[in-house]
Short mmCIF file of C-alpha atoms and ligand atoms in Angstrom, two decimals:
data_model
loop_
_atom_site.label_atom_id
_atom_site.label_comp_id
_atom_site.label_asym_id
_atom_site.label_seq_id
_atom_site.Cartn_x
_atom_site.Cartn_y
_atom_site.Cartn_z
CA UNK T 25 99.59 74.41 80.53
CA UNK T 26 101.92 75.30 77.70
CA UNK T 27 104.74 77.74 78.61
CA UNK T 28 105.41 80.81 76.48
CA UNK T 29 108.10 80.41 73.87
CA UNK T 30 110.82 82.42 75.63
CA UNK T 31 114.57 81.96 75.87
CA UNK T 32 114.43 82.00 79.69
CA UNK T 33 118.19 81.96 80.23
CA UNK T 34 118.81 85.13 78.20
CA UNK T 35 116.14 87.26 79.91
CA UNK T 36 117.27 90.52 81.49
CA UNK T 37 115.56 92.62 84.15
CA UNK T 38 113.03 94.57 82.12
CA UNK T 39 109.34 95.09 81.49
CA UNK T 40 107.38 92.60 79.42
CA UNK T 41 103.61 92.93 79.45
CA UNK T 42 102.09 89.57 80.39
CA UNK T 43 98.50 88.46 79.75
CA UNK T 44 96.81 89.54 83.00
CA UNK T 45 97.14 92.03 85.82
CA UNK T 46 94.90 92.68 88.86
CA UNK T 47 93.37 96.01 89.76
CA UNK T 48 91.10 97.61 92.31
CA UNK T 49 90.14 101.21 93.03
CA UNK T 50 89.36 102.99 96.27
CA UNK T 51 86.76 105.75 96.47
CA UNK T 52 84.06 106.91 98.91
CA UNK T 53 85.80 105.18 101.76
CA UNK T 54 86.02 101.63 100.37
CA UNK T 55 87.85 99.35 97.95
CA UNK T 56 85.96 98.03 94.93
CA UNK T 57 85.77 94.26 94.46
CA UNK T 58 88.73 94.25 92.06
CA UNK T 59 89.78 91.60 89.57
CA UNK T 60 91.91 90.61 86.61
CA UNK T 61 92.19 92.69 83.46
CA UNK T 62 94.08 92.28 80.19
CA UNK T 63 94.62 96.03 79.78
CA UNK T 64 98.26 96.90 80.49
CA UNK T 65 97.56 100.64 80.50
CA UNK T 66 96.14 103.00 83.15
CA UNK T 67 94.18 106.11 82.17
CA UNK T 68 94.30 108.97 84.65
CA UNK T 69 93.29 112.60 84.99
CA UNK T 70 96.06 115.09 84.25
CA UNK T 71 95.44 116.31 87.78
CA UNK T 72 95.98 112.88 89.40
CA UNK T 73 97.76 113.37 92.74
CA UNK T 74 100.55 110.93 91.81
CA UNK T 75 101.70 113.18 88.93
CA UNK T 76 102.16 116.23 91.11
CA UNK T 77 102.75 115.17 94.68
CA UNK T 78 104.19 111.68 94.11
CA UNK T 79 101.62 109.91 96.24
CA UNK T 80 102.76 106.41 95.37
CA UNK T 81 104.34 103.31 96.82
CA UNK T 82 105.20 99.89 95.45
CA UNK T 83 106.44 96.42 96.32
CA UNK T 84 108.57 93.79 94.61
CA UNK T 85 108.55 90.01 95.00
CA UNK T 86 109.00 86.88 92.95
CA UNK T 87 107.20 83.70 91.96
CA UNK T 88 109.11 80.70 90.66
CA UNK T 89 108.84 77.03 89.86
CA UNK T 90 110.11 74.40 92.29
CA UNK T 91 111.85 71.16 91.25
CA UNK T 92 108.58 69.23 91.56
CA UNK T 93 106.76 71.71 89.33
CA UNK T 94 104.82 73.84 91.83
CA UNK T 95 104.62 77.60 91.51
CA UNK T 96 105.37 79.34 94.80
CA UNK T 97 106.03 82.81 96.23
CA UNK T 98 108.23 83.73 99.16
CA UNK T 99 106.75 85.48 102.25
CA UNK T 100 104.27 87.62 100.31
CA UNK T 101 102.44 88.47 103.56
CA UNK T 102 105.54 90.49 104.50
CA UNK T 103 105.24 92.55 101.30
CA UNK T 104 101.52 93.05 101.96
CA UNK T 105 102.22 94.32 105.49
CA UNK T 106 105.07 96.54 104.38
CA UNK T 107 102.82 98.08 101.75
CA UNK T 108 100.32 98.85 104.50
CA UNK T 109 103.09 100.62 106.44
CA UNK T 110 103.99 102.61 103.32
CA UNK T 111 100.34 103.57 102.78
CA UNK T 112 99.86 104.76 106.35
CA UNK T 113 102.90 107.04 106.12
CA UNK T 114 101.70 108.42 102.76
CA UNK T 115 98.06 109.05 103.78
CA UNK T 116 96.83 106.32 101.44
CA UNK T 117 94.14 103.74 102.25
CA UNK T 118 95.45 100.43 103.52
CA UNK T 119 94.79 97.37 101.36
CA UNK T 120 93.86 94.29 103.44
CA UNK T 121 96.57 91.61 103.46
CA UNK T 122 94.00 89.07 102.19
CA UNK T 123 93.20 91.29 99.18
CA UNK T 124 96.90 91.67 98.37
CA UNK T 125 97.31 87.87 98.50
CA UNK T 126 94.15 87.33 96.44
CA UNK T 127 95.52 89.67 93.75
CA UNK T 128 98.87 87.88 93.86
CA UNK T 129 97.42 84.38 93.57
CA UNK T 130 95.01 85.34 90.78
CA UNK T 131 97.65 87.16 88.72
CA UNK T 132 100.31 84.47 89.01
CA UNK T 133 97.77 81.71 88.22
CA UNK T 134 96.44 83.59 85.20
CA UNK T 135 100.01 84.11 83.95
CA UNK T 136 101.27 80.61 84.78
CA UNK T 137 102.54 80.24 81.20
CA UNK T 138 104.94 83.12 81.92
CA UNK T 139 106.45 81.63 85.08
CA UNK T 140 109.96 80.45 84.14
CA UNK T 141 110.57 76.70 84.48
CA UNK T 142 112.74 75.30 87.30
CA UNK T 143 116.48 75.45 86.75
CA UNK T 144 116.54 78.34 84.28
CA UNK T 145 117.61 80.90 86.90
CA UNK T 146 114.75 83.11 85.69
CA UNK T 147 111.77 84.05 87.88
CA UNK T 148 108.45 85.85 87.61
CA UNK T 149 108.92 89.32 89.08
CA UNK T 150 105.76 90.75 90.66
CA UNK T 151 105.18 94.47 91.00
CA UNK T 152 102.30 95.66 93.21
CA UNK T 153 101.78 99.41 93.32
CA UNK T 154 99.39 101.98 94.72
CA UNK T 155 98.88 105.56 93.54
CA UNK T 156 96.80 108.57 94.43
CA UNK T 157 94.76 108.49 91.22
CA UNK T 158 92.12 111.13 91.98
CA UNK T 159 92.50 114.74 90.78
CA UNK T 160 94.24 116.90 93.36
CA UNK T 161 95.62 120.39 92.86
CA UNK T 162 95.60 121.76 96.40
CA UNK T 163 98.33 119.99 98.36
CA UNK T 164 96.42 117.18 100.07
CA UNK T 165 96.03 113.41 99.77
CA UNK T 166 93.97 112.18 96.79
CA UNK T 167 90.33 111.16 97.23
CA UNK T 168 90.67 108.17 94.90
CA UNK T 169 93.35 105.49 94.78
CA UNK T 170 94.35 102.69 92.48
CA UNK T 171 96.05 99.42 93.42
CA UNK T 172 97.49 97.31 90.64
CA UNK T 173 99.60 94.16 90.62
CA UNK T 174 101.34 92.98 87.48
CA UNK T 175 104.19 90.61 86.68
CA UNK T 176 106.84 89.74 84.12
CA UNK T 177 109.51 87.07 83.65
CA UNK T 178 113.03 88.28 84.50
CA UNK T 179 116.46 86.70 84.17
CA UNK T 180 118.78 85.81 87.01
CA UNK T 181 120.68 88.79 88.43
CA UNK T 182 124.06 87.13 88.01
CA UNK T 183 124.69 85.62 84.61
CA UNK T 184 127.66 83.29 84.53
CA UNK T 185 128.13 83.06 88.30
CA UNK T 186 128.06 85.32 91.33
CA UNK T 187 130.65 88.11 91.07
CA UNK T 188 131.52 90.66 93.77
CA UNK T 189 130.51 94.23 92.95
CA UNK T 190 132.03 97.64 93.76
CA UNK T 191 130.25 100.40 95.70
CA UNK T 192 131.04 104.03 96.26
CA UNK T 193 130.09 106.06 99.29
CA UNK T 194 127.66 108.65 97.96
CA UNK T 195 128.06 112.32 98.72
CA UNK T 196 124.25 112.54 98.54
CA UNK T 197 121.73 111.38 101.14
CA UNK T 198 119.07 108.74 100.54
CA UNK T 199 116.57 109.37 103.32
CA UNK T 200 116.30 112.02 105.99
CA UNK T 201 116.25 111.05 109.66
CA UNK T 202 112.56 110.78 110.59
CA UNK T 203 111.72 110.92 106.88
CA UNK T 204 110.44 108.16 104.56
CA UNK T 205 113.48 105.87 104.27
CA UNK T 206 111.72 103.03 106.09
CA UNK T 207 108.84 102.79 103.57
CA UNK T 208 108.83 101.78 99.91
CA UNK T 209 107.77 105.14 98.48
CA UNK T 210 108.41 106.00 94.84
CA UNK T 211 109.69 109.38 96.00
CA UNK T 212 112.71 107.72 97.65
CA UNK T 213 113.69 106.43 94.25
CA UNK T 214 113.09 109.67 92.36
CA UNK T 215 115.76 111.45 94.37
CA UNK T 216 118.19 108.54 94.16
CA UNK T 217 118.19 108.39 90.34
CA UNK T 218 120.78 111.14 89.96
CA UNK T 219 123.25 109.70 92.51
CA UNK T 220 122.71 106.22 91.03
CA UNK T 221 123.55 107.39 87.52
CA UNK T 222 126.56 109.26 88.89
CA UNK T 223 127.76 106.03 90.53
CA UNK T 224 127.27 104.11 87.26
CA UNK T 225 129.13 106.77 85.26
CA UNK T 226 132.03 106.42 87.71
CA UNK T 227 132.02 102.63 87.24
CA UNK T 228 130.29 101.54 90.46
CA UNK T 229 127.33 99.18 90.71
CA UNK T 230 125.64 101.06 93.55
CA UNK T 231 125.95 103.80 96.14
CA UNK T 232 126.50 103.17 99.81
CA UNK T 233 124.57 105.87 101.69
CA UNK T 234 125.61 107.13 105.11
CA UNK T 235 123.28 108.54 107.75
CA UNK T 236 122.48 112.14 106.70
CA UNK T 237 122.63 113.60 110.23
CA UNK T 238 126.24 112.71 111.02
CA UNK T 239 127.57 110.96 107.86
CA UNK T 240 129.21 108.49 110.22
CA UNK T 241 127.04 105.38 110.03
CA UNK T 242 126.28 102.96 107.20
CA UNK T 243 122.65 102.96 106.04
CA UNK T 244 122.00 101.03 102.82
CA UNK T 245 122.14 101.38 99.02
CA UNK T 246 119.43 102.83 96.76
CA UNK T 247 117.51 99.57 96.57
CA UNK T 248 119.20 96.97 98.77
CA UNK T 249 120.15 96.55 102.43
CA UNK T 250 123.75 95.94 103.51
CA UNK T 251 125.09 93.10 105.67
CA UNK T 252 128.58 92.56 107.06
CA UNK T 253 130.49 89.59 108.42
CA UNK T 254 133.02 90.56 111.09
CA UNK T 255 136.36 88.87 111.90
CA UNK T 256 134.60 86.54 114.36
CA UNK T 257 132.11 85.38 111.67
CA UNK T 258 129.23 87.29 113.27
CA UNK T 259 126.55 88.69 110.99
CA UNK T 260 126.49 92.45 111.51
CA UNK T 261 123.25 94.19 110.51
CA UNK T 262 123.30 98.00 110.31
CA UNK T 263 120.50 99.50 112.40
CA UNK T 264 118.74 102.76 111.57
CA UNK T 265 115.17 104.03 111.45
CA UNK T 266 115.69 105.18 107.86
CA UNK T 267 116.67 101.76 106.43
CA UNK T 268 113.95 99.97 104.43
CA UNK T 269 113.17 96.68 106.20
CA UNK T 270 114.17 94.26 103.43
CA UNK T 271 112.32 90.93 103.50
CA UNK T 272 115.40 89.28 101.99
CA UNK T 273 117.72 90.73 104.65
CA UNK T 274 115.43 89.65 107.48
CA UNK T 275 115.24 86.17 105.94
CA UNK T 276 119.02 85.88 105.41
CA UNK T 277 119.64 86.91 108.99
CA UNK T 278 117.12 84.32 110.23
CA UNK T 279 118.83 81.66 108.11
CA UNK T 280 122.24 82.69 109.43
CA UNK T 281 121.06 82.41 113.01
CA UNK T 282 118.75 79.37 112.89
CA UNK T 283 120.16 77.24 110.07
CA UNK T 284 123.87 78.07 110.27
CA UNK T 285 124.29 78.89 113.95
CA UNK T 286 125.78 82.33 113.36
CA UNK T 287 125.56 85.10 115.88
CA UNK T 288 123.55 88.06 114.57
CA UNK T 289 124.25 91.54 115.89
CA UNK T 290 121.95 94.36 114.82
CA UNK T 291 123.53 97.69 115.72
CA UNK T 292 124.68 101.01 114.33
CA UNK T 293 127.75 100.43 112.15
CA UNK T 294 130.31 103.20 111.76
CA UNK T 295 131.74 103.58 108.28
CA UNK T 296 135.18 103.65 109.93
CA UNK T 297 134.60 100.03 111.02
CA UNK T 298 133.98 98.75 107.51
CA UNK T 299 137.70 98.39 106.75
CA UNK T 300 137.88 95.75 109.51
CA UNK T 301 134.99 93.63 108.20
CA UNK T 302 135.61 90.25 106.59
CA UNK T 303 132.70 90.28 104.15
CA UNK T 304 130.10 92.72 102.89
CA UNK T 305 126.97 92.01 100.87
CA UNK T 306 123.85 93.67 99.48
CA UNK T 307 120.49 92.00 99.88
CA UNK T 308 117.17 92.40 98.15
CA UNK T 309 114.64 90.43 96.12
CA UNK T 310 116.43 90.93 92.77
CA UNK T 311 119.82 89.40 93.60
CA UNK T 312 118.95 87.76 96.96
CA UNK T 313 122.54 88.46 98.07
CA UNK T 314 125.24 90.23 96.07
CA UNK T 315 128.77 90.15 97.49
CA UNK T 316 130.67 93.44 97.70
CA UNK T 317 134.39 93.34 96.93
CA UNK T 318 135.37 97.00 97.02
CA UNK T 319 134.01 100.21 98.60
CA UNK T 320 135.30 103.53 97.34
CA UNK T 321 135.17 106.76 99.38
CA UNK T 322 137.07 110.04 99.62
CA UNK T 323 139.40 108.31 102.05
CA UNK T 324 140.40 105.75 99.43
CA UNK T 325 139.39 102.19 98.58
CA UNK T 326 138.46 99.41 100.98
CA UNK T 327 139.05 95.95 99.55
CA UNK T 328 137.13 93.29 101.45
CA UNK T 329 139.35 90.27 102.26
CA UNK T 330 136.95 88.01 100.32
CA UNK T 331 138.27 89.67 97.16
CA UNK T 332 136.86 90.59 93.74
CA UNK T 333 136.68 87.07 92.28
CA UNK T 334 134.34 85.10 94.46
CA UNK T 335 131.71 85.39 97.16
CA UNK T 336 132.90 85.25 100.80
CA UNK T 337 132.49 82.00 102.71
CA UNK T 338 129.73 83.08 105.11
CA UNK T 339 127.87 85.16 102.50
CA UNK T 340 128.00 82.18 100.15
CA UNK T 341 126.57 79.85 102.79
CA UNK T 342 123.64 82.05 103.78
CA UNK T 343 122.91 82.83 100.13
CA UNK T 344 122.88 79.14 99.13
CA UNK T 345 120.78 78.17 102.15
CA UNK T 346 118.15 80.82 101.50
CA UNK T 347 118.00 79.90 97.79
CA UNK T 348 117.42 76.26 98.76
CA UNK T 349 114.68 77.29 101.19
CA UNK T 350 113.05 79.44 98.51
CA UNK T 351 113.08 76.63 95.97
CA UNK T 352 111.82 74.14 98.60
CA UNK T 353 114.99 71.99 98.44
CA UNK T 354 115.24 72.30 102.22
CA UNK T 355 112.43 72.91 104.65
CA UNK T 356 111.36 76.52 105.11
CA UNK T 357 110.32 78.05 108.41
CA UNK T 358 106.56 77.92 108.85
CA UNK T 359 104.63 80.31 106.61
CA UNK T 360 107.52 81.35 104.35
CA UNK T 361 106.41 79.58 101.18
CA UNK T 362 103.02 80.30 99.61
CA UNK T 363 102.08 77.66 97.06
CA UNK T 364 100.02 79.10 94.24
CA UNK T 365 99.83 76.15 91.84
C1 LIG Z 429 112.89 97.10 98.16
C2 LIG Z 429 114.09 97.64 98.85
C3 LIG Z 429 115.03 96.80 99.47
C4 LIG Z 429 114.97 95.30 99.39
O1 LIG Z 429 113.86 94.76 100.02
P1 LIG Z 429 113.41 93.27 99.73
O2 LIG Z 429 112.13 93.13 100.49
O3 LIG Z 429 114.45 92.37 100.25
O4 LIG Z 429 113.24 93.13 98.26
C5 LIG Z 429 116.08 97.40 100.14
N1 LIG Z 429 116.22 98.74 100.19
C6 LIG Z 429 115.35 99.57 99.59
C7 LIG Z 429 115.57 101.03 99.69
C8 LIG Z 429 114.26 99.06 98.90
O5 LIG Z 429 113.40 99.89 98.31
#
């Protein structure tokens, strides 16, 4: 198979239509058979539920090439299950895990020429989504739904080496207690766009959100979970019902515990404790792990001891170990790697 003529190392994180995507529709109580299509557009009624009442959720994962030339994905069953959780909370039909994986395999295979070669730092980013596609004017769930999975090559998050980023504590809230923070709903992103742009305009990479009820505890950022390393080299994982369960975070924590022998403590983390932490990092599919060097709030700036020049020691170790597991350089826990080609 001949690869597309792309300068893989200069790719950013943006949309490129590839040759194939996979689609199925739900109506009258069942999913259609579904299959690949070359049409990158979706035609919908002006009354489609998604346009008015934001009935939508999505997922994000990657496929990449290993050293020995195989194309693999990382824990896609976790994305399939999380999408089911999102759908249940949004009154959308659940897509079977097997159908999600069938769509994934078929789309990645059909677009194999777009999967970046090993060693380029680039990956194939995969975006599954579901929307309420049927017309709906009274406030109620749609009667028809559309699931689509498409993909595009994207560049590595860090060009020219991993660099610590700066966060600010947002004065806005991300997700209400007992709301939808724990699912991957498009609506969570709609309301975070304004605070995100405000953070960017002020020179910060991301917002750190606190719990809305008391504004005392650390939750997460707009699109990534937060991890800390304390003075005793324990991995500290903020706990809250409104944090999105990141597959990357759960994997990093597993790697910390089982591959590196770290102690993992999942608990509520007060913002007032952050100044005593040794390291802080964001985690999500895009960057895997991004070190945080500085956190700005009304009370001033916290500079993590790991500094603004390089990744902290523990963060660096868990990041490297997970990257090696993902690229099959070291053995993955059972079921983590799905070989597609
Ligand atoms: C998608 C997402 C993450 C990261 O999850 P991964 O499964 O690791 O990619 C973290 N926080 C939010 C709010 C998200 O939407």
